[in-house]
PDB file of C-alpha atoms in Angstrom:
ATOM      1  CA  GLY A 571      21.766  -5.276 -11.255  1.00 64.00           C
ATOM      2  CA  GLY A 572      20.781  -5.124  -7.617  1.00 66.00           C
ATOM      3  CA  LEU A 573      17.743  -7.413  -7.747  1.00 70.00           C
ATOM      4  CA  PRO A 574      17.414 -10.876  -6.183  1.00 66.00           C
ATOM      5  CA  ALA A 575      17.328 -13.900  -8.491  1.00 70.00           C
ATOM      6  CA  ASN A 576      13.884 -15.006  -9.716  1.00 71.00           C
ATOM      7  CA  CYS A 577      12.415 -11.671  -8.658  1.00 71.00           C
ATOM      8  CA  SER A 578       8.679 -11.113  -9.172  1.00 72.00           C
ATOM      9  CA  THR A 579       6.587  -8.102  -8.262  1.00 73.00           C
ATOM     10  CA  GLU A 580       3.142  -7.361  -6.899  1.00 76.00           C
ATOM     11  CA  ALA A 581       3.292  -3.550  -6.881  1.00 86.00           C
ATOM     12  CA  ILE A 582       4.949  -1.067  -9.209  1.00 87.00           C
ATOM     13  CA  ARG A 583       4.824   2.741  -9.225  1.00 90.00           C
ATOM     14  CA  PHE A 584       6.597   5.705 -10.821  1.00 91.00           C
ATOM     15  CA  LYS A 585       7.479   8.689  -8.645  1.00 91.00           C
ATOM     16  CA  SER A 586       6.862  12.135 -10.167  1.00 89.00           C
ATOM     17  CA  ASN A 587      10.629  12.595 -10.741  1.00 92.00           C
ATOM     18  CA  GLY A 588      10.769   9.488 -12.994  1.00 93.00           C
ATOM     19  CA  ASP A 589      12.183   7.031 -10.445  1.00 94.00           C
ATOM     20  CA  LEU A 590      10.633   3.562 -10.740  1.00 92.00           C
ATOM     21  CA  PHE A 591       9.683   1.582  -7.613  1.00 92.00           C
ATOM     22  CA  PHE A 592       8.501  -1.983  -7.190  1.00 88.00           C
ATOM     23  CA  SER A 593       7.995  -4.482  -4.425  1.00 87.00           C
ATOM     24  CA  HIS A 594       9.281  -8.013  -4.121  1.00 83.00           C
ATOM     25  CA  GLY A 595       7.863  -9.743  -1.060  1.00 79.00           C
ATOM     26  CA  THR A 596       8.331  -7.240   1.751  1.00 78.00           C
ATOM     27  CA  THR A 597      11.143  -5.220   0.163  1.00 84.00           C
ATOM     28  CA  VAL A 598      10.876  -2.138  -2.061  1.00 88.00           C
ATOM     29  CA  TYR A 599      13.419  -1.495  -4.827  1.00 89.00           C
ATOM     30  CA  CYS A 600      14.121   1.729  -6.717  1.00 91.00           C
ATOM     31  CA  LEU A 601      15.563   2.366 -10.160  1.00 92.00           C
ATOM     32  CA  PRO A 602      16.447   6.078 -10.135  1.00 93.00           C
ATOM     33  CA  HIS A 603      15.615   7.969 -13.328  1.00 94.00           C
ATOM     34  CA  GLY A 604      18.499   7.511 -15.772  1.00 93.00           C
ATOM     35  CA  ALA A 605      20.244   4.851 -13.655  1.00 92.00           C
ATOM     36  CA  SER A 606      20.979   1.275 -14.704  1.00 89.00           C
ATOM     37  CA  ALA A 607      21.021  -0.453 -11.295  1.00 89.00           C
ATOM     38  CA  TRP A 608      18.256  -1.149  -8.775  1.00 88.00           C
ATOM     39  CA  THR A 609      18.761  -0.429  -5.074  1.00 87.00           C
ATOM     40  CA  LYS A 610      16.773  -1.318  -1.961  1.00 86.00           C
ATOM     41  CA  TYR A 611      14.611   1.602  -0.851  1.00 86.00           C
ATOM     42  CA  GLY A 612      14.231   2.172   2.853  1.00 79.00           C
ATOM     43  CA  ALA A 613      15.352  -0.117   5.629  1.00 70.00           C
ATOM     44  CA  ALA A 614      15.152  -3.893   5.631  1.00 59.00           C
ATOM     45  CA  PRO A 615      11.777  -5.444   4.811  1.00 58.00           C
ATOM     46  CA  ILE A 616       8.725  -3.986   6.533  1.00 66.00           C
ATOM     47  CA  SER A 617       8.323  -7.137   8.603  1.00 63.00           C
ATOM     48  CA  GLN A 618      10.281 -10.353   8.611  1.00 60.00           C
ATOM     49  CA  TYR A 619       7.136 -12.284   9.547  1.00 58.00           C
ATOM     50  CA  LEU A 620       5.037 -11.591   6.470  1.00 57.00           C
ATOM     51  CA  ASN A 621       3.750 -14.589   4.547  1.00 64.00           C
ATOM     52  CA  TYR A 622       2.705 -12.451   1.593  1.00 70.00           C
ATOM     53  CA  GLY A 623       4.068  -8.954   1.280  1.00 80.00           C
ATOM     54  CA  ILE A 624       3.520  -5.548  -0.245  1.00 85.00           C
ATOM     55  CA  ALA A 625       0.508  -5.547  -2.552  1.00 88.00           C
ATOM     56  CA  SER A 626       0.353  -1.847  -3.468  1.00 91.00           C
ATOM     57  CA  LEU A 627       2.472   1.319  -3.515  1.00 93.00           C
ATOM     58  CA  ASP A 628       1.676   5.006  -3.949  1.00 93.00           C
ATOM     59  CA  PHE A 629       3.340   8.349  -3.282  1.00 92.00           C
ATOM     60  CA  GLY A 630       1.992  11.354  -1.460  1.00 89.00           C
ATOM     61  CA  LYS A 631       2.553  14.831  -2.856  1.00 86.00           C
ATOM     62  CA  ASP A 632       5.259  15.364  -0.215  1.00 87.00           C
ATOM     63  CA  GLY A 633       7.237  12.299  -1.393  1.00 88.00           C
ATOM     64  CA  THR A 634       6.005   9.927   1.324  1.00 91.00           C
ATOM     65  CA  LEU A 635       5.823   6.359   0.017  1.00 92.00           C
ATOM     66  CA  TYR A 636       2.820   4.361   1.242  1.00 92.00           C
ATOM     67  CA  ALA A 637       2.677   0.559   1.059  1.00 90.00           C
ATOM     68  CA  GLY A 638      -0.419  -1.615   1.354  1.00 88.00           C
ATOM     69  CA  VAL A 639       0.512  -4.941   2.952  1.00 84.00           C
ATOM     70  CA  VAL A 640      -1.451  -8.182   2.892  1.00 82.00           C
ATOM     71  CA  ASN A 641      -0.359 -11.053   5.095  1.00 74.00           C
ATOM     72  CA  TYR A 642      -1.106 -13.686   7.630  1.00 57.00           C
ATOM     73  CA  PRO A 643      -0.849 -13.454  10.575  1.00 58.00           C
ATOM     74  CA  LYS A 644      -2.989 -10.371  10.362  1.00 60.00           C
ATOM     75  CA  ASP A 645      -1.195  -8.260  12.984  1.00 65.00           C
ATOM     76  CA  SER A 646       1.543  -7.195  10.523  1.00 70.00           C
ATOM     77  CA  ALA A 647      -0.762  -6.306   7.622  1.00 76.00           C
ATOM     78  CA  GLY A 648      -2.066  -2.810   6.931  1.00 83.00           C
ATOM     79  CA  VAL A 649      -0.673   0.441   5.575  1.00 90.00           C
ATOM     80  CA  TYR A 650       2.909   1.576   6.176  1.00 89.00           C
ATOM     81  CA  SER A 651       4.614   4.844   5.289  1.00 90.00           C
ATOM     82  CA  LEU A 652       8.183   5.829   4.540  1.00 89.00           C
ATOM     83  CA  LYS A 653       8.690   9.588   4.796  1.00 87.00           C
ATOM     84  CA  ASN A 654      10.867  11.215   2.164  1.00 80.00           C
ATOM     85  CA  GLY A 655      14.459  11.251   3.399  1.00 70.00           C
ATOM     86  CA  THR A 656      13.989   8.576   6.089  1.00 78.00           C
ATOM     87  CA  SER A 657      14.818   4.885   5.994  1.00 79.00           C
ATOM     88  CA  ALA A 658      12.406   3.322   8.514  1.00 84.00           C
ATOM     89  CA  TRP A 659       8.906   2.154   7.603  1.00 85.00           C
ATOM     90  CA  GLN A 660       6.220   3.285  10.048  1.00 87.00           C
ATOM     91  CA  PRO A 661       2.832   1.584  10.464  1.00 87.00           C
ATOM     92  CA  CYS A 662      -0.132   3.862   9.858  1.00 89.00           C
ATOM     93  CA  GLY A 663      -3.177   3.676  12.139  1.00 87.00           C
ATOM     94  CA  LYS A 664      -4.829   0.351  12.904  1.00 82.00           C
ATOM     95  CA  MET A 665      -7.474  -0.739  10.404  1.00 78.00           C
ATOM     96  CA  PRO A 666     -10.345  -3.079  11.337  1.00 72.00           C
ATOM     97  CA  ASN A 667      -9.385  -5.127   8.246  1.00 70.00           C
ATOM     98  CA  PRO A 668      -5.706  -4.588   7.551  1.00 71.00           C
ATOM     99  CA  ASN A 669      -5.426  -6.652   4.350  1.00 80.00           C
ATOM    100  CA  ALA A 670      -4.574  -3.643   2.181  1.00 85.00           C
ATOM    101  CA  ARG A 671      -4.711  -5.060  -1.351  1.00 86.00           C
ATOM    102  CA  SER A 672      -4.886  -1.697  -3.169  1.00 90.00           C
ATOM    103  CA  LEU A 673      -3.932   1.812  -2.115  1.00 92.00           C
ATOM    104  CA  ILE A 674      -4.151   5.296  -3.592  1.00 93.00           C
ATOM    105  CA  VAL A 675      -3.235   8.759  -2.298  1.00 93.00           C
ATOM    106  CA  ASP A 676      -5.376  11.756  -3.312  1.00 92.00           C
ATOM    107  CA  ARG A 677      -3.051  13.966  -5.404  1.00 84.00           C
ATOM    108  CA  ASN A 678      -4.895  17.085  -4.154  1.00 84.00           C
ATOM    109  CA  ASP A 679      -4.783  16.192  -0.459  1.00 86.00           C
ATOM    110  CA  ASN A 680      -1.639  14.494   0.826  1.00 80.00           C
ATOM    111  CA  ASP A 681      -3.485  13.276   3.954  1.00 88.00           C
ATOM    112  CA  ALA A 682      -6.334  11.567   2.047  1.00 93.00           C
ATOM    113  CA  LEU A 683      -5.721   7.848   1.479  1.00 93.00           C
ATOM    114  CA  TYR A 684      -8.006   5.168   0.087  1.00 91.00           C
ATOM    115  CA  VAL A 685      -7.376   1.466   0.666  1.00 91.00           C
ATOM    116  CA  GLY A 686      -9.110  -1.508  -0.936  1.00 88.00           C
ATOM    117  CA  CYS A 687      -9.107  -4.554   1.345  1.00 84.00           C
ATOM    118  CA  ASP A 688      -9.547  -8.280   0.877  1.00 78.00           C
ATOM    119  CA  TYR A 689     -12.647  -9.935   2.263  1.00 74.00           C
ATOM    120  CA  SER A 690     -11.775 -12.319   5.083  1.00 67.00           C
ATOM    121  CA  ALA A 691     -14.179 -14.083   7.393  1.00 60.00           C
ATOM    122  CA  GLY A 692     -11.593 -13.708  10.179  1.00 61.00           C
ATOM    123  CA  TYR A 693     -12.230  -9.968  10.568  1.00 59.00           C
ATOM    124  CA  ALA A 694     -15.234  -8.305  12.185  1.00 55.00           C
ATOM    125  CA  LEU A 695     -15.299  -5.642   9.460  1.00 57.00           C
ATOM    126  CA  SER A 696     -14.020  -7.069   6.230  1.00 64.00           C
ATOM    127  CA  GLY A 697     -13.294  -6.119   2.650  1.00 75.00           C
ATOM    128  CA  GLY A 698     -14.395  -3.026   0.831  1.00 81.00           C
ATOM    129  CA  VAL A 699     -12.825   0.404   0.642  1.00 86.00           C
ATOM    130  CA  TRP A 700     -11.488   2.354   3.612  1.00 87.00           C
ATOM    131  CA  HIS A 701     -10.724   6.094   3.688  1.00 89.00           C
ATOM    132  CA  SER A 702      -8.390   8.182   5.833  1.00 93.00           C
ATOM    133  CA  THR A 703      -8.292  11.985   5.954  1.00 93.00           C
ATOM    134  CA  ASP A 704      -5.310  12.176   8.325  1.00 93.00           C
ATOM    135  CA  GLY A 705      -2.496  10.325   6.552  1.00 90.00           C
ATOM    136  CA  GLY A 706      -3.612   6.897   7.741  1.00 91.00           C
ATOM    137  CA  ALA A 707      -3.917   7.617  11.474  1.00 92.00           C
ATOM    138  CA  THR A 708      -7.653   6.775  11.449  1.00 92.00           C
ATOM    139  CA  TRP A 709      -9.857   4.910   8.959  1.00 89.00           C
ATOM    140  CA  VAL A 710     -13.559   4.973   8.011  1.00 86.00           C
ATOM    141  CA  ALA A 711     -15.306   2.271   5.981  1.00 81.00           C
ATOM    142  CA  SER A 712     -17.141   3.148   2.773  1.00 78.00           C
ATOM    143  CA  ASN A 713     -20.613   1.802   2.084  1.00 66.00           C
ATOM    144  CA  LEU A 714     -19.318  -0.436  -0.700  1.00 62.00           C
ATOM    145  CA  LYS A 715     -21.026  -3.797  -0.219  1.00 56.00           C
ATOM    146  CA  LYS A 716     -22.769  -6.324  -2.384  1.00 54.00           C
ATOM    147  CA  ALA A 717     -26.105  -7.915  -1.608  1.00 48.00           C
ATOM    148  CA  THR A 718     -24.464 -11.137  -0.462  1.00 50.00           C
ATOM    149  CA  GLY A 719     -22.050  -9.461   1.959  1.00 56.00           C
ATOM    150  CA  ASP A 720     -18.610  -7.940   2.003  1.00 67.00           C
ATOM    151  CA  ILE A 721     -16.393  -7.634  -1.049  1.00 76.00           C
ATOM    152  CA  SER A 722     -12.702  -7.770  -1.879  1.00 80.00           C
ATOM    153  CA  CYS A 723     -11.318  -4.682  -3.610  1.00 81.00           C
ATOM    154  CA  THR A 724      -8.402  -5.501  -5.916  1.00 82.00           C
ATOM    155  CA  ALA A 725      -7.694  -2.095  -7.492  1.00 86.00           C
ATOM    156  CA  LEU A 726      -8.496   1.594  -6.999  1.00 90.00           C
ATOM    157  CA  CYS A 727      -8.422   4.593  -9.320  1.00 87.00           C
ATOM    158  CA  LEU A 728      -9.080   8.198  -8.317  1.00 89.00           C
ATOM    159  CA  SER A 729      -9.997  10.735 -10.995  1.00 87.00           C
ATOM    160  CA  GLY A 730     -10.792  14.156  -9.576  1.00 85.00           C
ATOM    161  CA  THR A 731     -13.384  13.409  -6.906  1.00 84.00           C
ATOM    162  CA  THR A 732     -14.502  10.089  -8.428  1.00 86.00           C
ATOM    163  CA  LEU A 733     -13.157   6.930  -6.815  1.00 86.00           C
ATOM    164  CA  CYS A 734     -13.440   3.729  -8.873  1.00 84.00           C
ATOM    165  CA  ALA A 735     -12.961   0.290  -7.305  1.00 82.00           C
ATOM    166  CA  ALA A 736     -12.441  -3.085  -8.964  1.00 84.00           C
ATOM    167  CA  VAL A 737     -14.205  -5.731  -6.909  1.00 75.00           C
TER     168      VAL A 737
END
């Protein structure tokens, strides 16, 4: 119980305590470990103006939930965080290309985030992988490009110090 009818998901993630989280549009739902009913997690949807929604979820070591959002118009897309124990989503720092298709938090450094973005001709800097060392306040582009131009990154995996990207 607790889910909307005809619910589909783009992002799904387990928290270290066994709680299961998933996104439907711009809303995150939680099924606490051992529970039988889903509940909304955090405040109302991140933005009521999103045409797409939350594409990725990951948790920081401190329990902060990060959401990668892809949408049009572009001014609501990007990375958002929900600190453990709060209910309001907060936008992280502005990214040159905010279409955050994939997101991963470094398990050894709570402030290190990696985001894979969609390629879009509408952005000056587009696609590829972006890295933050300060919890999403600032972002730096990687050198991940292909010979024909920018790329879209659909998934990320971090193993130790090795970052893998599906493009």
